[in-house]
CSV table of C-alpha atoms and ligand atoms in Angstrom, one decimal:
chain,number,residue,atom,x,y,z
A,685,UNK,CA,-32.0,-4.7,57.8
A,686,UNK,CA,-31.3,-5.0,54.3
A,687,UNK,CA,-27.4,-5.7,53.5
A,688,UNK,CA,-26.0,-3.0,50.9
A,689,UNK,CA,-26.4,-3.3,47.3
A,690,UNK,CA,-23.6,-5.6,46.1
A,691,UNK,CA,-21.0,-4.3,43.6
A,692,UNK,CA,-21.0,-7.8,41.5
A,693,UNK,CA,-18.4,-7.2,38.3
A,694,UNK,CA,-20.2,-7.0,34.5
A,695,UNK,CA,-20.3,-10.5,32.9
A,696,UNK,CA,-21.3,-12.7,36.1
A,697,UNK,CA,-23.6,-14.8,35.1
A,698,UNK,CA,-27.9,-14.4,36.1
A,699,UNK,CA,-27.4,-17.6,38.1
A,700,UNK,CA,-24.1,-16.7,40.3
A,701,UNK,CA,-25.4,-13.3,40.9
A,702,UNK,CA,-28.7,-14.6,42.2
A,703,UNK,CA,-26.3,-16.9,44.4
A,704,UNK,CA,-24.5,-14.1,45.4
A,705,UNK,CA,-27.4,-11.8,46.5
A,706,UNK,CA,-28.8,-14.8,48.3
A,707,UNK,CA,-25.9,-15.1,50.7
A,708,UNK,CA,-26.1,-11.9,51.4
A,709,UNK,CA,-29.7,-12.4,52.6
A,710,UNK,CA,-29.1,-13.8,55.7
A,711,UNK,CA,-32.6,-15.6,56.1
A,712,UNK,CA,-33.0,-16.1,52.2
A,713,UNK,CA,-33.3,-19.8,52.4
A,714,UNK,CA,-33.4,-20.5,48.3
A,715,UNK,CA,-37.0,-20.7,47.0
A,716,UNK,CA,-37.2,-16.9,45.7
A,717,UNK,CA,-33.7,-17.6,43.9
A,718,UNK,CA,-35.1,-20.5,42.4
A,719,UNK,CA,-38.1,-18.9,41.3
A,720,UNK,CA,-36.2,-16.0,39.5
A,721,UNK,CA,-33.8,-19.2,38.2
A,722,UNK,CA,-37.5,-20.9,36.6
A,723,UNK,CA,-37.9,-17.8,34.8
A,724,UNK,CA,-34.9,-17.6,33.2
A,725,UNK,CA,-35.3,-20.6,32.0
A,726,UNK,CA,-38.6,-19.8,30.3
A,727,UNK,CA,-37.1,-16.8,28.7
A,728,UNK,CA,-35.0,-18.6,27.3
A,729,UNK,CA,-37.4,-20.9,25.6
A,730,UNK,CA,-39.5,-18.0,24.5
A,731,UNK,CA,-36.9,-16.5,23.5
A,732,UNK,CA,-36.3,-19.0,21.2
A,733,UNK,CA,-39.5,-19.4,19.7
A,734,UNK,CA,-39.8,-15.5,19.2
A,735,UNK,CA,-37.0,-15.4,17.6
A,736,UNK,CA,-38.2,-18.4,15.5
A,737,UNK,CA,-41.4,-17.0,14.7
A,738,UNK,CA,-40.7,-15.0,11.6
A,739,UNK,CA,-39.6,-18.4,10.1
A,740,UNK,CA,-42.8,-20.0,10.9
A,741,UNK,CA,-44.9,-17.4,9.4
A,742,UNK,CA,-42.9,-18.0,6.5
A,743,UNK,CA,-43.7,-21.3,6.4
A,744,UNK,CA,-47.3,-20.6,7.5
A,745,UNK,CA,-49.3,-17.7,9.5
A,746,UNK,CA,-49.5,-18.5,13.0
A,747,UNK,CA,-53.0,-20.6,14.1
A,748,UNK,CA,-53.1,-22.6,10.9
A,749,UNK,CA,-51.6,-25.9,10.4
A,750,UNK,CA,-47.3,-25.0,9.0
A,751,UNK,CA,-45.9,-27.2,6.3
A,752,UNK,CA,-45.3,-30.0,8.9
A,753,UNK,CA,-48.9,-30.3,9.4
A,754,UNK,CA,-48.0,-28.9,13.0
A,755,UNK,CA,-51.0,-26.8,14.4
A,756,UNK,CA,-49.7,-23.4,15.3
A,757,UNK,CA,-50.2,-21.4,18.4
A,758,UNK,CA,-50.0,-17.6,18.8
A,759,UNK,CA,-46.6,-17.0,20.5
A,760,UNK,CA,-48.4,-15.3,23.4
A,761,UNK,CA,-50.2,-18.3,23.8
A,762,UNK,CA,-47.1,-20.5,23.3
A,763,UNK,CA,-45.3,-18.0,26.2
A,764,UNK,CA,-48.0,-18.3,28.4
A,765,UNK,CA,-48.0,-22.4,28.4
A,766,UNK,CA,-43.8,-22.1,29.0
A,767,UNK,CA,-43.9,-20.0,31.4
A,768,UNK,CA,-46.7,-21.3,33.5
A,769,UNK,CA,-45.0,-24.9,32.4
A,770,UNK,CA,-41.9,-23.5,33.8
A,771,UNK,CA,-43.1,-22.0,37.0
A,772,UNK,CA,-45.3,-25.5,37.6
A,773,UNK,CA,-42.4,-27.8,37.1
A,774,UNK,CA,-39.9,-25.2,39.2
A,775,UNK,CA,-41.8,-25.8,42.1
A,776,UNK,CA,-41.8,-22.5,44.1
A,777,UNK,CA,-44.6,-20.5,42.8
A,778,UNK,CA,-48.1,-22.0,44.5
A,779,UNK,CA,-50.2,-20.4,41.8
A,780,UNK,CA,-49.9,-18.2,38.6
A,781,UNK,CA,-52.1,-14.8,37.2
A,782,UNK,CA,-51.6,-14.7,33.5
A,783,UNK,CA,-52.9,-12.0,31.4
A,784,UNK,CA,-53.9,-14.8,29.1
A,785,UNK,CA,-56.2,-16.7,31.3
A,786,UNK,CA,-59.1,-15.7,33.2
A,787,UNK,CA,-59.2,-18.0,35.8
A,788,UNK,CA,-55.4,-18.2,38.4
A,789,UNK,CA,-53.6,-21.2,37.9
A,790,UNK,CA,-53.2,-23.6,40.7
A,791,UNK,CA,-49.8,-25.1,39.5
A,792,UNK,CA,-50.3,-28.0,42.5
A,793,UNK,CA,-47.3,-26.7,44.4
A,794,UNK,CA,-49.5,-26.1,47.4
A,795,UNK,CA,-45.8,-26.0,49.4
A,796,UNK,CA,-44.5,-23.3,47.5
A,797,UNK,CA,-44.7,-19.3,49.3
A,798,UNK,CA,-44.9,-17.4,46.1
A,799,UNK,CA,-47.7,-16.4,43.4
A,800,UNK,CA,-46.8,-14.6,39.9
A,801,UNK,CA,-48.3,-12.2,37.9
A,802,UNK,CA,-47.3,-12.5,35.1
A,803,UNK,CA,-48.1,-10.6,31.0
A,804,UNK,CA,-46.5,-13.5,28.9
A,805,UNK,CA,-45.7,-11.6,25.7
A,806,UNK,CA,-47.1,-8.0,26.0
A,807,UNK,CA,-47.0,-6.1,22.7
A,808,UNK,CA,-47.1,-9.5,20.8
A,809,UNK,CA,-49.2,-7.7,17.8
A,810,UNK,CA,-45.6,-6.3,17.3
A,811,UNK,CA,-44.5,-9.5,16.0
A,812,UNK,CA,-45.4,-9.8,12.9
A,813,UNK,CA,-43.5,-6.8,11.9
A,814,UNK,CA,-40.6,-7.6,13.8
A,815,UNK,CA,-40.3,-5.0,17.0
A,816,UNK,CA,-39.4,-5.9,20.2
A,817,UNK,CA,-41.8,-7.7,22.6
A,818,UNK,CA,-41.6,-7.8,26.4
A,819,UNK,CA,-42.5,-10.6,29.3
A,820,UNK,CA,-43.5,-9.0,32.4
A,821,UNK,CA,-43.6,-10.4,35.6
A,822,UNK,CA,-44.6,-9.5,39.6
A,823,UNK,CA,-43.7,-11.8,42.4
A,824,UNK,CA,-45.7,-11.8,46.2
A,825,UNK,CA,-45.2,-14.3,48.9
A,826,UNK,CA,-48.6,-15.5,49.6
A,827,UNK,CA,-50.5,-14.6,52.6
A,828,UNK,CA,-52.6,-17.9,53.0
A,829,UNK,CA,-51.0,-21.1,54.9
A,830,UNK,CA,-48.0,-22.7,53.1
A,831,UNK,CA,-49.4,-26.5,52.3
A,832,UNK,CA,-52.8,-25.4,51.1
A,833,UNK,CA,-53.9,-24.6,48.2
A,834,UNK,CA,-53.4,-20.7,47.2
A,835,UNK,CA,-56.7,-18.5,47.0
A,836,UNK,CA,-57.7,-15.2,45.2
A,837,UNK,CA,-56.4,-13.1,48.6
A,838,UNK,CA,-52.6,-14.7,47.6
A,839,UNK,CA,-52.8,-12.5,44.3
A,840,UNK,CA,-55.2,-9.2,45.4
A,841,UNK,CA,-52.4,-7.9,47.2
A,842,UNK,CA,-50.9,-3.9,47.0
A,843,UNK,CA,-48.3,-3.4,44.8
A,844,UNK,CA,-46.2,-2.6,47.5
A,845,UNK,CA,-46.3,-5.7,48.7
A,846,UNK,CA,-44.3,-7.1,45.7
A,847,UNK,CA,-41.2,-9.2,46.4
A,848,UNK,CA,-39.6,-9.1,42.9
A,849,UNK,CA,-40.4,-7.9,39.7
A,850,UNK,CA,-38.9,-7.8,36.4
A,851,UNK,CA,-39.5,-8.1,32.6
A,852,UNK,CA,-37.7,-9.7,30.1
A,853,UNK,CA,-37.2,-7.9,26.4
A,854,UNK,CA,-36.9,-9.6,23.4
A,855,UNK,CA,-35.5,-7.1,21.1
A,856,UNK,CA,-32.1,-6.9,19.2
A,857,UNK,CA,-30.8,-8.4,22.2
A,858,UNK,CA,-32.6,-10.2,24.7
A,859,UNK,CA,-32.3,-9.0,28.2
A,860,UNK,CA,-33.6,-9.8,31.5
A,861,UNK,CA,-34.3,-7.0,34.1
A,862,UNK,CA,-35.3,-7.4,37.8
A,863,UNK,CA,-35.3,-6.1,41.1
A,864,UNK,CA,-35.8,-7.9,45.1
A,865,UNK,CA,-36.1,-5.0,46.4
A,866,UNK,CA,-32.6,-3.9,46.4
A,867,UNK,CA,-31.9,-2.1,43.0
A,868,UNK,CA,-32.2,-3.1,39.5
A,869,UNK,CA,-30.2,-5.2,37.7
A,870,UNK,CA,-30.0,-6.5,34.2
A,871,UNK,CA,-28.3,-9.1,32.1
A,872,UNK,CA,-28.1,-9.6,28.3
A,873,UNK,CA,-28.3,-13.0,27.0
A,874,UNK,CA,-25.9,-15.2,24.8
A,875,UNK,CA,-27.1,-17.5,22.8
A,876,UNK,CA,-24.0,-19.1,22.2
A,877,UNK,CA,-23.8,-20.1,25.5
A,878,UNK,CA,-27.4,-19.7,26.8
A,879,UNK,CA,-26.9,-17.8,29.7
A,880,UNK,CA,-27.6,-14.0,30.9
A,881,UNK,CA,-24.4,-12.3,31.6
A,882,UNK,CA,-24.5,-9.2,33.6
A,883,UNK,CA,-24.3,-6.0,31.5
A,884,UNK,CA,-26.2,-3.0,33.5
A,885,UNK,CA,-25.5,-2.9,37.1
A,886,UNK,CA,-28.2,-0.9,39.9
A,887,UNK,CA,-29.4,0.8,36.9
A,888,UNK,CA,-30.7,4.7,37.7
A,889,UNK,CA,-33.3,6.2,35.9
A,890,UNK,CA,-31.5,9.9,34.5
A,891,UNK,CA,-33.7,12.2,37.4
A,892,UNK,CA,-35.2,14.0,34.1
A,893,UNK,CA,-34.9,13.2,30.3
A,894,UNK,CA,-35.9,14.7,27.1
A,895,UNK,CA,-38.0,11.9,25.7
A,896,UNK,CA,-42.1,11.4,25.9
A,897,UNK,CA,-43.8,8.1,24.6
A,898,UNK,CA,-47.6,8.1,23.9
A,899,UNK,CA,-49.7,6.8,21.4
A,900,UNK,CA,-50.5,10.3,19.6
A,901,UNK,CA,-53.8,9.1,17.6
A,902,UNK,CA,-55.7,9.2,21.4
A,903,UNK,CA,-54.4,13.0,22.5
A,904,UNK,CA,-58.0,14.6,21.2
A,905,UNK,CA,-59.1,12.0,24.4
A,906,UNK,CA,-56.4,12.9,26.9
A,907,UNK,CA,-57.5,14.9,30.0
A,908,UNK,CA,-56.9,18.8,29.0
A,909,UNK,CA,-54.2,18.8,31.8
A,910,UNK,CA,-52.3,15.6,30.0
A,911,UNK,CA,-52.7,17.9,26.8
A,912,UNK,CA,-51.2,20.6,28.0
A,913,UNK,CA,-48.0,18.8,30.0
A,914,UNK,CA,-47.4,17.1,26.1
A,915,UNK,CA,-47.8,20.7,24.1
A,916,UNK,CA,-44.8,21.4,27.3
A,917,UNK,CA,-43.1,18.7,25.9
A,918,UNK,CA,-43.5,19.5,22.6
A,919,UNK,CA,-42.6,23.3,23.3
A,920,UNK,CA,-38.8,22.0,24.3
A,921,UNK,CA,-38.6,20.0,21.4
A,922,UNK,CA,-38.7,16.9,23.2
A,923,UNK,CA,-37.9,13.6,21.1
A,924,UNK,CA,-41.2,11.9,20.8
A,925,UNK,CA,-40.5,8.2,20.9
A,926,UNK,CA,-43.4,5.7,20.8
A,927,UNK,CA,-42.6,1.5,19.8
A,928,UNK,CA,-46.0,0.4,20.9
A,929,UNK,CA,-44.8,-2.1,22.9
A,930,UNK,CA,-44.5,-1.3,26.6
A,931,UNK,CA,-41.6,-2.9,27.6
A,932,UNK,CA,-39.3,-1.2,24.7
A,933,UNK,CA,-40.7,2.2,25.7
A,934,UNK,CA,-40.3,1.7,28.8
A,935,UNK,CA,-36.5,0.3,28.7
A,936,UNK,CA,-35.7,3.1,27.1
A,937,UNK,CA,-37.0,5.4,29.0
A,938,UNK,CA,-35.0,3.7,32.2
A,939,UNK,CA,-31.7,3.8,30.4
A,940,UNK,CA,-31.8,7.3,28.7
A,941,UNK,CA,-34.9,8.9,30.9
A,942,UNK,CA,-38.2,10.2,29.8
A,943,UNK,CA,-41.8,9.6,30.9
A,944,UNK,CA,-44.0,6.7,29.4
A,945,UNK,CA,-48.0,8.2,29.4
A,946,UNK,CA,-50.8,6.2,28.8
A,947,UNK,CA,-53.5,8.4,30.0
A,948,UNK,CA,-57.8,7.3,30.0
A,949,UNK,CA,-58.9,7.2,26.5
A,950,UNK,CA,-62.5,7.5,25.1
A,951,UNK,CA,-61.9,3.3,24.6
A,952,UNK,CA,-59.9,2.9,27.9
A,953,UNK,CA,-61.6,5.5,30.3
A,954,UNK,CA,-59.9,3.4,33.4
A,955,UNK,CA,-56.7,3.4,31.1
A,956,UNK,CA,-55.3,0.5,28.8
A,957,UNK,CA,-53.1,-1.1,31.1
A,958,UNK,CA,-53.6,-4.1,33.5
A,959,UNK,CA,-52.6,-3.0,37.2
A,960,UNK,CA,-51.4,-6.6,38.1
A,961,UNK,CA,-49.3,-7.4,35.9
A,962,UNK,CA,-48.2,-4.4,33.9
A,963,UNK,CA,-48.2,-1.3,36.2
A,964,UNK,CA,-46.7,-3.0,39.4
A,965,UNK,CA,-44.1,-4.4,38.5
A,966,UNK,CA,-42.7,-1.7,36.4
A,967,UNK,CA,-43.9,1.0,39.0
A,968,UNK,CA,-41.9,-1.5,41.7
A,969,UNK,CA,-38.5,-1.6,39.2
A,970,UNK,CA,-38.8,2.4,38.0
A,971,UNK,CA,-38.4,3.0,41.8
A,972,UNK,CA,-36.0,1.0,42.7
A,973,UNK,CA,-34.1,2.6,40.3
A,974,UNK,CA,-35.0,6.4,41.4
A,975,UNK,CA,-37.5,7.1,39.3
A,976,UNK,CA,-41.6,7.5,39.5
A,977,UNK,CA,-44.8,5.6,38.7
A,978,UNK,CA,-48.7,7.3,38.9
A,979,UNK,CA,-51.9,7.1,38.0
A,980,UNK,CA,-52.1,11.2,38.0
A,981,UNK,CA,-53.7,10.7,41.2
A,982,UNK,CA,-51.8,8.6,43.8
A,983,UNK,CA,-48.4,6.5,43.4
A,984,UNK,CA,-49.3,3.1,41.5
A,985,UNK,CA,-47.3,0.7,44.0
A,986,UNK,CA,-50.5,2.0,46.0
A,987,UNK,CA,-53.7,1.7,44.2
A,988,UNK,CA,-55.8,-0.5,45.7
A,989,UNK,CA,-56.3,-3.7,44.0
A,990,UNK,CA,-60.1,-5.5,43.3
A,991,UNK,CA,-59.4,-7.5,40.8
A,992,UNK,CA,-56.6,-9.3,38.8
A,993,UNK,CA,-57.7,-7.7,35.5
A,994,UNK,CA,-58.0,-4.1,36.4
A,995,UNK,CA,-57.0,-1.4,34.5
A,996,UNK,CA,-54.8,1.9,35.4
A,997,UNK,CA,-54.0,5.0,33.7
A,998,UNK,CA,-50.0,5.2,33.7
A,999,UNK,CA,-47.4,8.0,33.9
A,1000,UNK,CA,-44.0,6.5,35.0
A,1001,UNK,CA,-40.3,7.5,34.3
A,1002,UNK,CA,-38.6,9.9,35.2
A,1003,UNK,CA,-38.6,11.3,38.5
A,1004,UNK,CA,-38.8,15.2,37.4
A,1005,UNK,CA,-40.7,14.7,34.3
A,1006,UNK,CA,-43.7,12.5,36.3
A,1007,UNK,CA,-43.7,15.5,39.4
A,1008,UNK,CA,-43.9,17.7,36.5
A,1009,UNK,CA,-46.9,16.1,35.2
A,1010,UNK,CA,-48.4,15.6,38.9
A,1011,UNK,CA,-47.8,19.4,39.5
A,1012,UNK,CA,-50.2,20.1,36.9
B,1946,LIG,P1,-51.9,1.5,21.9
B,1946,LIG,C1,-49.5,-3.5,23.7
B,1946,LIG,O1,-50.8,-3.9,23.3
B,1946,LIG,C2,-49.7,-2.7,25.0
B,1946,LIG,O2,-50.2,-3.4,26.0
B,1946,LIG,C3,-48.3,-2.1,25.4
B,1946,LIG,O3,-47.3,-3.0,25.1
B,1946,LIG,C4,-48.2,-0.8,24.6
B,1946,LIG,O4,-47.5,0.2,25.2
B,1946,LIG,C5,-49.7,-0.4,24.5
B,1946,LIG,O5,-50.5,-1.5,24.6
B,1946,LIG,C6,-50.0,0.2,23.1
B,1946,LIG,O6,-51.4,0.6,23.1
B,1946,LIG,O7,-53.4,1.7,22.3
B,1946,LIG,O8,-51.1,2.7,21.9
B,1946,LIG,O9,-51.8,0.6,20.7
């Protein structure tokens, strides 16, 4: 039986509201609020060092050697090692899927019940001109004995199977979304003071919108059906609004409604977008807050998963613009 949504008041901080919504799971016993606490704390330090990065590419473009004589990492490659570093030293997560690596990461924590999924810095081609950049993550309790180590069936799971899922946004503020299951939440951050405050409680995606994001150089690829739902769009002078980085376009969307379409392409025929750790856990938060994820064929949350890198086409937002879509 879940316990009600709490009513927590704007400005709590990330940490006491994680508290709070552990108390009021009466089995929760700490690890899963520890987890989300681990990565916080690597947002943070991303943060950071996104918001650094236009400084060092002042001082020198990013994989040369800066005027320290410091080699240079790409920032998704830099968010990849905190995070994983992060989620390693935290303790809870038994293994990692990063859309940087090939390979899962064992972090060694062969006691802990969860495995992330996790996109480190999606859209980070974005940051040399300065838009905003997303983390996404996906969080499953693993299915193979606690004390072992994790193995591929801990991360080949349904997407419906998620326990959490969030995404963090660096953008003229940095905020962290997420959901357990019981409405979406999400907190802006202060530098001042380093901490996320509360600032947009059980958000709801608007049940219809007026805004449609897609890249608008593939439409000549788009299935005829796609094309015709956009020339709908187009016909109610819709607001086209496309950042080209996911997790703008798709904050947006959530706050103000519209629909997010990245249909097959002639270079993505399965789609651009990684099911893992890109279409679950936004499918699992666009829900929780009342609105719609598909792959034009069947709900995302449950596409069947082969392998950690596969690819989905993506309709999600809101609820009446996605049936509208799917009615076609
Ligand atoms: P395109 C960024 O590379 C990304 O993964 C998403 O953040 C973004 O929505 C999409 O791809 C943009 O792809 O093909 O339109 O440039």
């Amino acid at each position: 039986m879940q316990p009600e949504n709490l009513a927590l008041p704007v400005g709590i901080t990330l940490d006491r509201f994680i508290l709070r919504n552990q108390e009021a799971f009466r089995y929760a016993t700490g690890e899963l609020s520890q987890l989300l606490r681990d990565i916080a704390l690597a947002a943070k330090i991303v943060n950071r060092e996104v918001n650094k990065a236009g400084l060092l590419n002042i001082t020198g473009a990013y994989g040369h050697q800066n005027v320290q004589g410091e080699d240079q990492q790409k920032l998704d490659v830099v968010a990849d090692i905190r995070f994983i570093r992060a989620l390693t030293n935290g303790g809870e997560a038994c293994a990692v899927v990063s859309e940087e690596r090939h390979e899962m990461v064992d972090t060694g924590n062969h006691k802990g019940k969860y495995v992330v999924a996790i996109d480190p810095l999606d859209g980070s081609s974005n940051i040399d001109v300065n838009v905003s950049i997303g983390t996404i993550f996906s969080i499953y309790r693993r299915l193979s004995p606690v004390g072992t180590p994790a193995v591929m069936e801990d991360v080949i799971q349904p997407g419906n199977r998620q326990v959490a899922a969030g995404y963090i946004l660096y953008g003229s503020s940095t905020m962290l979304v997420y959901t357990t299951g019981r409405g979406v939440n999400g907190f802006t951050y202060d530098h001042s003071l380093g901490e996320f405050f509360l600032s947009h409680t059980q958000i709801q995606v608007p049940k219809t919108g007026k805004i449609f994001s897609y890249n608008e150089g593939n439409l000549d690829d788009f299935p005829k059906l796609v094309q015709e739902y956009i020339a709908s769009c187009r016909a109610q002078r819709f607001s086209s609004r496309y950042i080209g980085s996911l997790v703008a376009d798709f904050h947006r969307n959530m706050l103000k409604g519209g629909v997010y379409l990245y249909p097959p392409t002639r270079k993505d025929p399965n789609g651009k977008l990684r099911l893992l750790y890109e279409c679950f856990p936004l499918a699992f938060l666009v829900e929780q807050a009342g609105g719609m994820a598909t792959d034009g064929r069947q709900r995302i949350l449950d596409i069947a998963l082969h392998d950690w890198h596969q690819r989905s086409p993506l309709y999600i937002g809101s609820e009446a613009m996605v049936q509208e879509l799917i009615s076609l």
